[in-house]
Short mmCIF file of C-alpha atoms and ligand atoms in Angstrom, two decimals:
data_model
loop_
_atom_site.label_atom_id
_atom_site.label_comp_id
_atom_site.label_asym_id
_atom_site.label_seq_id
_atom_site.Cartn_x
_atom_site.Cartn_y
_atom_site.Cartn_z
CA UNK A 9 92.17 78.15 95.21
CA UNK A 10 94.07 80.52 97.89
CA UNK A 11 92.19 83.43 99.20
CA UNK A 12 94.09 85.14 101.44
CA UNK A 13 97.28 87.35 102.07
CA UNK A 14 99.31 84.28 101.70
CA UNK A 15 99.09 84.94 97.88
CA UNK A 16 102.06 87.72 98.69
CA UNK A 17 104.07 85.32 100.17
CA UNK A 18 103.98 83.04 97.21
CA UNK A 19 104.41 85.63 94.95
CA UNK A 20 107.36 86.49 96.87
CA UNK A 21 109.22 83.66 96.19
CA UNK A 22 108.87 83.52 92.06
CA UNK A 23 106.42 86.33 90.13
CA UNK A 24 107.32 89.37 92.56
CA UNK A 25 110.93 88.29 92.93
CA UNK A 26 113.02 90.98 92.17
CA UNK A 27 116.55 89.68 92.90
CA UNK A 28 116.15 87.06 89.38
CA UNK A 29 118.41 87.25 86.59
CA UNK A 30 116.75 89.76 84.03
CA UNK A 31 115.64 87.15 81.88
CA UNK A 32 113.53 85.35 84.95
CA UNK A 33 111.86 88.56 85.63
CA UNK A 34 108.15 87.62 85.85
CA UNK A 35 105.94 90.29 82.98
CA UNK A 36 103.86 91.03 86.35
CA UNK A 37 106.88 92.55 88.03
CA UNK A 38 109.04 93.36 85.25
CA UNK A 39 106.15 96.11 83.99
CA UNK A 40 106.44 98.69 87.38
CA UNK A 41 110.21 98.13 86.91
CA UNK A 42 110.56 99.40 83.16
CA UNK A 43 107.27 101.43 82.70
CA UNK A 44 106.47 102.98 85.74
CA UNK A 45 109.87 103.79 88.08
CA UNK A 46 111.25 105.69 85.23
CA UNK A 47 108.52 108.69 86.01
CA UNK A 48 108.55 107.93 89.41
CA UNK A 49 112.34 108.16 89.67
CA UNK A 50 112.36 111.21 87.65
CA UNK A 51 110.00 113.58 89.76
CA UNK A 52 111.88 112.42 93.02
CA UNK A 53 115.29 113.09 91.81
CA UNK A 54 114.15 116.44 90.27
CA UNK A 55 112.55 117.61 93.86
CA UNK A 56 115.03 116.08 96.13
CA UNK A 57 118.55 115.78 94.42
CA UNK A 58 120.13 112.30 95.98
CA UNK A 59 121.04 112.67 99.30
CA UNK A 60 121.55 110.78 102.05
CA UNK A 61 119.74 112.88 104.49
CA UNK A 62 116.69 112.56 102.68
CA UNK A 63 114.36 109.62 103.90
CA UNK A 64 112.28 108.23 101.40
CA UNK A 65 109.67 105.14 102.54
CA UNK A 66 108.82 102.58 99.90
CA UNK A 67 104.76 101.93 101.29
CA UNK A 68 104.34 97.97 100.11
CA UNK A 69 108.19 97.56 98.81
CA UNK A 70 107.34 93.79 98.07
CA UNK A 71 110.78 92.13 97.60
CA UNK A 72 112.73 95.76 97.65
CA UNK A 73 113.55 96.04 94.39
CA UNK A 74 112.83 100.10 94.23
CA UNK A 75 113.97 100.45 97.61
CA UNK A 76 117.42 99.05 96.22
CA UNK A 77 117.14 101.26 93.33
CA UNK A 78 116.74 104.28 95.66
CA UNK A 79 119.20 103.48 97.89
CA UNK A 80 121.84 103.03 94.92
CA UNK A 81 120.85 106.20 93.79
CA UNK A 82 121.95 107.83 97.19
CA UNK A 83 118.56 108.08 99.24
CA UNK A 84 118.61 107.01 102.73
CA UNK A 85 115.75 104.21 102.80
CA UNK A 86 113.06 102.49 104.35
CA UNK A 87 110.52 99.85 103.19
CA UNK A 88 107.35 98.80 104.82
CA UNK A 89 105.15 94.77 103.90
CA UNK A 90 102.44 92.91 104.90
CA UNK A 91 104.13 90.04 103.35
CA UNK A 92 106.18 88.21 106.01
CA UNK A 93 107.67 86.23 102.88
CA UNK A 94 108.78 89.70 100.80
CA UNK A 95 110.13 91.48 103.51
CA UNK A 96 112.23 88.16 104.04
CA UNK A 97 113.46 87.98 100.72
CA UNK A 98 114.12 91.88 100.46
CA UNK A 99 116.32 91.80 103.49
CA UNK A 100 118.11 88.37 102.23
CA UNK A 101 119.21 90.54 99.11
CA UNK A 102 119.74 94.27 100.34
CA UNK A 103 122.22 96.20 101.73
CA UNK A 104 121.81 96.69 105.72
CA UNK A 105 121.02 99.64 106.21
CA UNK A 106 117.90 99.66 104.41
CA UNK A 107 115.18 99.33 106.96
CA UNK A 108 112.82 97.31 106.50
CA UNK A 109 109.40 96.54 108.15
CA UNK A 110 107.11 94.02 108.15
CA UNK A 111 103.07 95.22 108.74
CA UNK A 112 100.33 97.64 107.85
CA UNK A 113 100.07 101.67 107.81
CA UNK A 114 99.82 101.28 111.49
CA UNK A 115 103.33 100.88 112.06
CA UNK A 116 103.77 104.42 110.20
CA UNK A 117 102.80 106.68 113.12
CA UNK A 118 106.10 105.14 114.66
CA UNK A 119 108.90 105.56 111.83
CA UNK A 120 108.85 109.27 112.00
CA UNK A 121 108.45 111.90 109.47
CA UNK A 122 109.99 111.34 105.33
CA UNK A 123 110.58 113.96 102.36
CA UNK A 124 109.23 111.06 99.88
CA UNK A 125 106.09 108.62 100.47
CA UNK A 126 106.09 106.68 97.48
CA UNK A 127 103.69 103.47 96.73
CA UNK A 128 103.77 101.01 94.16
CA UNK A 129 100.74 98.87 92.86
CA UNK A 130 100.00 98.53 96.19
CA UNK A 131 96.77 100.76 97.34
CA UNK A 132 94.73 98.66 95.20
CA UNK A 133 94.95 95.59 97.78
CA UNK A 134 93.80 98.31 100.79
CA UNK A 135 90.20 98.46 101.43
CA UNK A 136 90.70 101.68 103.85
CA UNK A 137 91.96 104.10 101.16
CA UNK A 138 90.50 107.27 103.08
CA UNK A 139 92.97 105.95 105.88
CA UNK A 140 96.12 104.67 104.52
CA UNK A 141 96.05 108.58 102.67
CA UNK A 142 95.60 110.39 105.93
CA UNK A 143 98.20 108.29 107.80
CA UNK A 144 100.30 108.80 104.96
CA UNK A 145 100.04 112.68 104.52
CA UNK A 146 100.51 113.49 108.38
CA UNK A 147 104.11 111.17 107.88
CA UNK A 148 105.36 113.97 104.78
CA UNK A 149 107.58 116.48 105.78
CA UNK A 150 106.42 120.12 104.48
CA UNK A 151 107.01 120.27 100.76
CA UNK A 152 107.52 116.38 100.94
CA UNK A 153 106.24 114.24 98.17
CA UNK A 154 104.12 111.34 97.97
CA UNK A 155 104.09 109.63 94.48
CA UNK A 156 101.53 106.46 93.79
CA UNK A 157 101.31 104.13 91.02
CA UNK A 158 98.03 102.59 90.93
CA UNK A 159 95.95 100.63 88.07
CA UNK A 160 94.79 102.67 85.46
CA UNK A 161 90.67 101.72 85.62
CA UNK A 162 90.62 101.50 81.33
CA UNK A 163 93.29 98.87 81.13
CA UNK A 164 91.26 97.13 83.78
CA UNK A 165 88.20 97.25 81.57
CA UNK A 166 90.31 96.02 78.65
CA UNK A 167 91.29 93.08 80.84
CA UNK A 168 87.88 91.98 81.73
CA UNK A 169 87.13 91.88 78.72
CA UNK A 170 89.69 89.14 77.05
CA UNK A 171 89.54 87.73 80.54
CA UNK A 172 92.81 87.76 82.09
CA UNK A 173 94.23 87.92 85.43
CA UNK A 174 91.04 89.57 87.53
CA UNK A 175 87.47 87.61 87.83
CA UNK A 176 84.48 88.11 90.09
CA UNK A 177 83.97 91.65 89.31
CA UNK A 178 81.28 93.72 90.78
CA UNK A 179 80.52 95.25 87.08
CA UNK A 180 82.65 95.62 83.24
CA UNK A 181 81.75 99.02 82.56
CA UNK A 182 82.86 101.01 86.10
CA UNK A 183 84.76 98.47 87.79
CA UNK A 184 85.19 99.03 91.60
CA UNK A 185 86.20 95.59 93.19
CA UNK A 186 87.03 92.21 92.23
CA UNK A 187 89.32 89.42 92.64
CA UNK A 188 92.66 89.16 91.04
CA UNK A 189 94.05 86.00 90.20
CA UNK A 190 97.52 84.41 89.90
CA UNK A 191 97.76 80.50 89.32
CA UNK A 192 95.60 79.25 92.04
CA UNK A 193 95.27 82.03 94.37
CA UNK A 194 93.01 84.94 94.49
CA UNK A 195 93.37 88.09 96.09
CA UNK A 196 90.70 91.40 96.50
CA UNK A 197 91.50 94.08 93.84
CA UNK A 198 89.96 97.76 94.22
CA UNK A 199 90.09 99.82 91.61
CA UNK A 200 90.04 103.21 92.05
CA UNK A 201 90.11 106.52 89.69
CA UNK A 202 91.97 109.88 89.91
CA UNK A 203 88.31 111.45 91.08
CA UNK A 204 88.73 109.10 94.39
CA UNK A 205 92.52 110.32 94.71
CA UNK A 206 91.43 113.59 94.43
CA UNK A 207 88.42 113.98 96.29
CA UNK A 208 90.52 112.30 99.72
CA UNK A 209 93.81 114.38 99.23
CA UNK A 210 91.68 117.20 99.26
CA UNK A 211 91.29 117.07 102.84
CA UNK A 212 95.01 116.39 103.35
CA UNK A 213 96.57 119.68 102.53
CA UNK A 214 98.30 118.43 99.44
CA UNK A 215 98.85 119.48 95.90
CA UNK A 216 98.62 117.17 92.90
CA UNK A 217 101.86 118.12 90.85
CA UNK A 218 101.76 114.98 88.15
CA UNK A 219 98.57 112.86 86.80
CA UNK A 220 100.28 110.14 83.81
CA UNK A 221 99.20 106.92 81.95
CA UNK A 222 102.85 105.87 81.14
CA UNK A 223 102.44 103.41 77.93
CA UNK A 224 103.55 99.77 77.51
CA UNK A 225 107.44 100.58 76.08
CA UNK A 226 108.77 99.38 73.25
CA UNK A 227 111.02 97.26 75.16
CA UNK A 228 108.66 95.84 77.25
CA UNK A 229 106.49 94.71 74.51
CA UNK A 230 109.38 93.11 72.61
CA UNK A 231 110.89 90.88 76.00
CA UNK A 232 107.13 90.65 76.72
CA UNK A 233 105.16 89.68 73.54
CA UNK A 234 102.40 87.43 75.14
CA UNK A 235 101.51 90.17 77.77
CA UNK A 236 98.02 91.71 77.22
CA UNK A 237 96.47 94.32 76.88
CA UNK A 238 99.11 96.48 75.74
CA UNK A 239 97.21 99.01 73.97
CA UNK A 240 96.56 100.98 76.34
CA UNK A 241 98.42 102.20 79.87
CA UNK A 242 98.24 99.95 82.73
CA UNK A 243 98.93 102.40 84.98
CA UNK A 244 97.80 105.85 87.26
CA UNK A 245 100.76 107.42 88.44
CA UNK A 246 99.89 110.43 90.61
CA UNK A 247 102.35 112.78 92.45
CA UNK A 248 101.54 114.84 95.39
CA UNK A 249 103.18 118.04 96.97
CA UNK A 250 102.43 118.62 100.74
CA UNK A 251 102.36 122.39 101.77
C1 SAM B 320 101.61 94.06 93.58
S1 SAM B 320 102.71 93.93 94.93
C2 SAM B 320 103.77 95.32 94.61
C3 SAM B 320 105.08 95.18 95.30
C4 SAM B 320 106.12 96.27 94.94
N1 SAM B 320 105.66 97.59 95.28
C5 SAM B 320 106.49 96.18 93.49
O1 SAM B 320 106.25 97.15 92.76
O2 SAM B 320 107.00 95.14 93.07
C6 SAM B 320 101.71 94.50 96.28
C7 SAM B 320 102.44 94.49 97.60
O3 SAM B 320 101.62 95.09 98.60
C8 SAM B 320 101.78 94.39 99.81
N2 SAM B 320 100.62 94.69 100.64
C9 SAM B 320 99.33 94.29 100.47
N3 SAM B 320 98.55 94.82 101.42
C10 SAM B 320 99.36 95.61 102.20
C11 SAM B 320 99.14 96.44 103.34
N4 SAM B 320 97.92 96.58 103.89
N5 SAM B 320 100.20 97.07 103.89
C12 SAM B 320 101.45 96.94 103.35
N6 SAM B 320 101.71 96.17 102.28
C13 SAM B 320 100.68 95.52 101.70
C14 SAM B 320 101.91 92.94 99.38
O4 SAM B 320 102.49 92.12 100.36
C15 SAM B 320 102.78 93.09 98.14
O5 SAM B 320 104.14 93.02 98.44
#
């Protein structure tokens, strides 16, 4: 069993691959791409209209499939990884002059200011939420946006319970932290609720403007029929105006 941030880099190469044909896109991946950008892309396009002036940073943009999304859609765009082997692959199959970084929030403070901060299914693998959030806020530009898709703590529960894909949790009824588990690696999960988002941005200046639970789609259920739980939303997707 791997325990460690190599799990990313494997990952990388097959589940979190977005540069597959469509019908090699892995359920784990294939979920943010038809359940959650959809909102996502909706509230960013209806704030900011697509335009290359406006610098939008994809916070944990794995192999840069939303980055290449945004950037076909006219946004001028950056991604940031920890994974040495997704910000490889993202490069390999983007256009140049996406930007991409490899490293942590650290590197932030350096890439100067953005309209849109968005994050996807990422802030659950960062211990230091209180942190990432503040670096985060003071890189939005006044009336920027930052949008974040996170686990939704019920479908967790749900998933505990069959088991499947998470072990070692600290409890079933208000899960915090665990382990979640993909073949034979293992990597730490938080889970976190809207109360937590709230309570931090708070102290940020910032305005929550959206609060969904997107469902499993129709689609997605159909391509998808052995992925569970599907009953109920898998995701938190919370959007954020700063003032
Ligand atoms: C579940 S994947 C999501 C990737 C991408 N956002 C997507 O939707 O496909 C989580 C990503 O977060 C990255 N990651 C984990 N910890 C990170 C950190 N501290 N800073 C930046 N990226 C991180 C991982 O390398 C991985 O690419």
């Amino acid at each position: 069993m791997i325990v460690d941030d190599t799990i990313w880099d494997l990952l990388g190469s097959c589940s979190f691959n977005a540069h597959v044909h469509d019908d090699d896109i892995d359920p784990r991946f294939a979920d943010n791409m038809i359940i959650a950008w959809p909102p996502i892309l909706k509230l960013i396009q209806s704030t900011y209209p697509p335009n290359k002036n406006v610098r939008v940073l994809d916070y944990g943009c794995g192999t840069g499939g939303f980055c290449k999304k945004l950037h076909t859609v006219g946004y001028s765009v950056v991604g940031i990884d920890s994974s040495k082997g997704m910000i490889k692959t993202a490069k390999h199959h983007s256009a140049s002059d996406i930007s991409y970084f490899l490293g942590d929030y650290a590197v932030l403070p350096s890439l100067g200011k953005f309209q849109i901060i968005v994050t996807i299914m990422t802030l659950p693998f960062i211990d230091n939420l209180r942190e990432v959030l503040r670096i985060f806020s003071n890189a939005i530009l006044p009336g920027g946006l930052l949008i974040i898709v996170d686990f939704n703590k019920e479908w967790i529960k749900e998933c505990l319970k069959i088991p499947v894909y998470f072990s070692d949790f600290n409890s079933i009824d208000d899960p915090t932290f665990g382990m979640m588990t993909h073949e034979n690696c293992k990597t730490p999960v938080y889970i976190r609720d809207i109360h937590d988002y709230d309570q931090l941005m708070i102290s940020n200046n910032i305005e929550k403007i959206l609060h969904i639970h997107p469902p499993f789609t129709k689609e997605f259920i159909h391509k998808y029929p052995n992925y569970k739980p599907v009953h109920i939303s898998e995701y938190l997707i919370l959007g954020y105006k700063k003032h």
